[in-house]
Tab-separated table of C-alpha atoms and ligand atoms in Angstrom:
chain	number	residue	atom	x	y	z
A	526	UNK	CA	-119.952	83.395	-11.964
A	527	UNK	CA	-117.060	81.680	-13.776
A	528	UNK	CA	-114.956	83.655	-16.217
A	529	UNK	CA	-114.333	81.594	-19.376
A	530	UNK	CA	-110.893	83.056	-20.005
A	531	UNK	CA	-109.738	82.637	-16.378
A	532	UNK	CA	-107.274	79.827	-15.660
A	533	UNK	CA	-108.312	79.574	-11.980
A	534	UNK	CA	-112.016	79.294	-12.890
A	535	UNK	CA	-110.997	76.387	-15.152
A	536	UNK	CA	-108.775	74.722	-12.516
A	537	UNK	CA	-111.515	74.537	-9.893
A	538	UNK	CA	-113.893	72.689	-12.225
A	539	UNK	CA	-111.845	69.500	-11.740
A	540	UNK	CA	-111.524	68.303	-8.098
A	541	UNK	CA	-108.390	66.373	-9.127
A	542	UNK	CA	-106.614	69.713	-9.355
A	543	UNK	CA	-107.483	70.691	-5.783
A	544	UNK	CA	-106.151	69.985	-2.306
A	545	UNK	CA	-109.248	71.520	-0.669
A	546	UNK	CA	-112.680	72.839	-1.521
A	547	UNK	CA	-115.802	73.848	0.324
A	548	UNK	CA	-118.884	75.731	-0.842
A	549	UNK	CA	-117.154	79.060	-1.488
A	550	UNK	CA	-113.404	78.436	-1.566
A	551	UNK	CA	-110.759	76.187	-3.096
A	552	UNK	CA	-107.025	75.598	-2.757
A	553	UNK	CA	-104.425	74.091	-5.081
A	554	UNK	CA	-100.670	73.774	-5.517
A	555	UNK	CA	-98.960	76.652	-7.345
A	556	UNK	CA	-97.705	75.377	-10.703
A	557	UNK	CA	-94.478	77.371	-10.425
A	558	UNK	CA	-93.686	77.197	-6.702
A	559	UNK	CA	-91.309	79.657	-5.073
A	560	UNK	CA	-90.795	77.106	-2.280
A	561	UNK	CA	-91.990	73.606	-1.424
A	562	UNK	CA	-95.578	73.908	-0.216
A	563	UNK	CA	-96.459	77.043	-2.200
A	564	UNK	CA	-100.257	76.940	-2.274
A	565	UNK	CA	-102.947	79.267	-3.609
A	566	UNK	CA	-106.312	79.787	-1.908
A	567	UNK	CA	-109.155	81.391	-3.873
A	568	UNK	CA	-112.857	82.126	-3.751
A	569	UNK	CA	-114.682	79.880	-6.225
A	570	UNK	CA	-116.593	82.841	-7.567
A	571	UNK	CA	-114.551	84.988	-9.923
A	572	UNK	CA	-113.419	88.356	-8.565
A	573	UNK	CA	-110.450	90.084	-10.163
A	574	UNK	CA	-108.558	90.854	-6.967
A	575	UNK	CA	-108.769	91.435	-3.203
A	576	UNK	CA	-110.378	94.862	-3.512
A	577	UNK	CA	-113.134	93.490	-5.777
A	578	UNK	CA	-113.894	90.560	-3.458
A	579	UNK	CA	-116.751	90.982	-0.961
A	580	UNK	CA	-115.169	91.291	2.512
A	581	UNK	CA	-116.997	88.294	4.001
A	582	UNK	CA	-115.804	86.081	1.164
A	583	UNK	CA	-112.255	87.378	1.616
A	584	UNK	CA	-112.596	86.374	5.297
A	585	UNK	CA	-113.618	82.856	4.262
A	586	UNK	CA	-110.522	82.643	2.085
A	587	UNK	CA	-108.412	83.806	5.040
A	588	UNK	CA	-109.872	81.078	7.286
A	589	UNK	CA	-108.745	78.460	4.780
A	590	UNK	CA	-105.306	80.085	4.475
A	591	UNK	CA	-105.000	79.757	8.267
A	592	UNK	CA	-106.100	76.121	8.226
A	593	UNK	CA	-103.707	75.116	5.444
A	594	UNK	CA	-100.714	77.034	6.846
A	595	UNK	CA	-101.186	75.234	10.164
A	596	UNK	CA	-101.399	71.892	8.388
A	597	UNK	CA	-98.201	72.673	6.459
A	598	UNK	CA	-96.346	73.329	9.741
A	599	UNK	CA	-97.424	69.928	11.044
A	600	UNK	CA	-96.611	68.208	7.736
A	601	UNK	CA	-93.216	69.829	7.028
A	602	UNK	CA	-91.338	70.446	10.306
A	603	UNK	CA	-88.543	72.278	8.412
A	604	UNK	CA	-90.871	75.211	7.738
A	605	UNK	CA	-89.608	78.219	9.735
A	606	UNK	CA	-92.221	80.767	8.648
A	607	UNK	CA	-94.462	81.940	5.828
A	608	UNK	CA	-95.042	84.801	3.472
A	609	UNK	CA	-98.812	85.032	3.131
A	610	UNK	CA	-99.735	87.603	0.534
A	611	UNK	CA	-101.889	88.760	-2.327
A	612	UNK	CA	-100.803	90.890	-5.262
A	613	UNK	CA	-103.521	93.407	-6.074
A	614	UNK	CA	-103.211	94.925	-9.558
A	615	UNK	CA	-100.625	94.526	-12.312
A	616	UNK	CA	-98.483	97.298	-10.828
A	617	UNK	CA	-98.250	95.127	-7.708
A	618	UNK	CA	-97.168	92.122	-9.833
A	619	UNK	CA	-100.577	90.456	-10.091
A	620	UNK	CA	-100.575	88.126	-13.111
A	621	UNK	CA	-103.727	86.043	-12.665
A	622	UNK	CA	-106.780	88.246	-12.229
A	623	UNK	CA	-108.838	85.943	-10.026
A	624	UNK	CA	-108.342	86.827	-6.353
A	625	UNK	CA	-105.882	84.456	-4.705
A	626	UNK	CA	-103.782	84.332	-1.570
A	627	UNK	CA	-100.296	82.859	-1.761
A	628	UNK	CA	-99.122	80.647	1.094
A	629	UNK	CA	-95.347	80.523	0.646
A	630	UNK	CA	-93.403	78.547	3.228
A	631	UNK	CA	-90.070	79.988	4.320
A	632	UNK	CA	-87.196	77.641	5.132
A	633	UNK	CA	-84.111	79.851	4.895
A	634	UNK	CA	-84.167	83.665	5.105
A	635	UNK	CA	-82.026	84.197	1.974
A	636	UNK	CA	-83.941	81.758	-0.265
A	637	UNK	CA	-87.441	81.414	-1.721
A	638	UNK	CA	-89.694	84.465	-1.562
A	639	UNK	CA	-87.634	87.622	-1.025
A	640	UNK	CA	-88.925	91.106	-0.339
A	641	UNK	CA	-87.084	93.936	-2.049
A	642	UNK	CA	-88.122	97.109	-0.264
A	643	UNK	CA	-86.971	100.177	-2.177
A	644	UNK	CA	-88.491	103.156	-0.432
A	645	UNK	CA	-90.529	105.844	-2.119
A	646	UNK	CA	-90.196	109.397	-0.848
A	647	UNK	CA	-92.748	109.759	1.957
A	648	UNK	CA	-92.499	112.885	4.104
A	649	UNK	CA	-93.538	113.282	7.715
A	650	UNK	CA	-96.264	115.662	6.438
A	651	UNK	CA	-97.578	112.884	4.157
A	652	UNK	CA	-97.871	110.588	7.158
A	653	UNK	CA	-99.514	113.155	9.437
A	654	UNK	CA	-102.021	114.372	6.796
A	655	UNK	CA	-103.046	110.899	5.697
A	656	UNK	CA	-103.382	109.738	9.285
A	657	UNK	CA	-105.796	112.653	9.950
A	658	UNK	CA	-107.906	111.917	6.850
A	659	UNK	CA	-108.130	108.164	7.386
A	660	UNK	CA	-108.865	108.444	11.090
A	661	UNK	CA	-111.700	110.889	10.438
A	662	UNK	CA	-113.264	108.396	7.990
A	663	UNK	CA	-112.717	105.278	10.083
A	664	UNK	CA	-113.510	106.337	13.659
B	1161	AMP	P1	-99.847	86.535	-9.069
B	1161	AMP	O1	-98.615	87.207	-9.603
B	1161	AMP	O2	-100.085	86.868	-7.621
B	1161	AMP	O3	-101.060	86.780	-9.944
B	1161	AMP	O4	-99.509	84.979	-9.075
B	1161	AMP	C1	-100.091	84.064	-9.921
B	1161	AMP	C2	-99.628	82.699	-9.476
B	1161	AMP	O5	-100.415	81.738	-10.142
B	1161	AMP	C3	-98.158	82.390	-9.796
B	1161	AMP	O6	-97.486	82.004	-8.600
B	1161	AMP	C4	-98.246	81.237	-10.790
B	1161	AMP	O7	-97.206	80.314	-10.652
B	1161	AMP	C5	-99.596	80.640	-10.454
B	1161	AMP	N1	-100.245	79.924	-11.541
B	1161	AMP	C6	-100.433	80.359	-12.816
B	1161	AMP	N2	-101.067	79.417	-13.549
B	1161	AMP	C7	-101.282	78.368	-12.712
B	1161	AMP	C8	-101.877	77.087	-12.877
B	1161	AMP	N3	-102.380	76.688	-14.045
B	1161	AMP	N4	-101.937	76.262	-11.806
B	1161	AMP	C9	-101.421	76.647	-10.630
B	1161	AMP	N5	-100.844	77.849	-10.401
B	1161	AMP	C10	-100.768	78.688	-11.430
B	1162	ZN	ZN1	-111.691	83.174	-12.385
């Protein structure tokens, strides 16, 4: 269940740390916010990342993300948008290895969470071949 060395497993033990909890999920303020209203939503049960989390539990987390993002819009009218994201794996900048979704309000395009898209080399053949493989597995 809980992972003794996991900071998020420790945080959810004390309801004072939380803004929301139900049977399977919890939410709390990010300690180092990128923008005002930066919130993390997690499953209470410890899973290292999105890929490790059972899909139905990941859906429950998403429902709470939706609920809290809507509440933030009502609470802070200056919010113009959100970046809602999860980092999966250290290569993707994950630092805490308990699945969490970031809700990061966006107020001004140039400030807060910024996406730096440097493109890898992907050929048209890459796209066509992968499309064929994935489609054959999914449909
Ligand atoms: P990630 O890179 O996606 O793993 O992000 C981890 C997030 O957890 C960062 O935004 C941190 O600021 C946040 N964080 C780390 N420790 C705590 C803590 N004790 N309480 C709240 N948020 C935390
Ligand atoms: Zn944990």
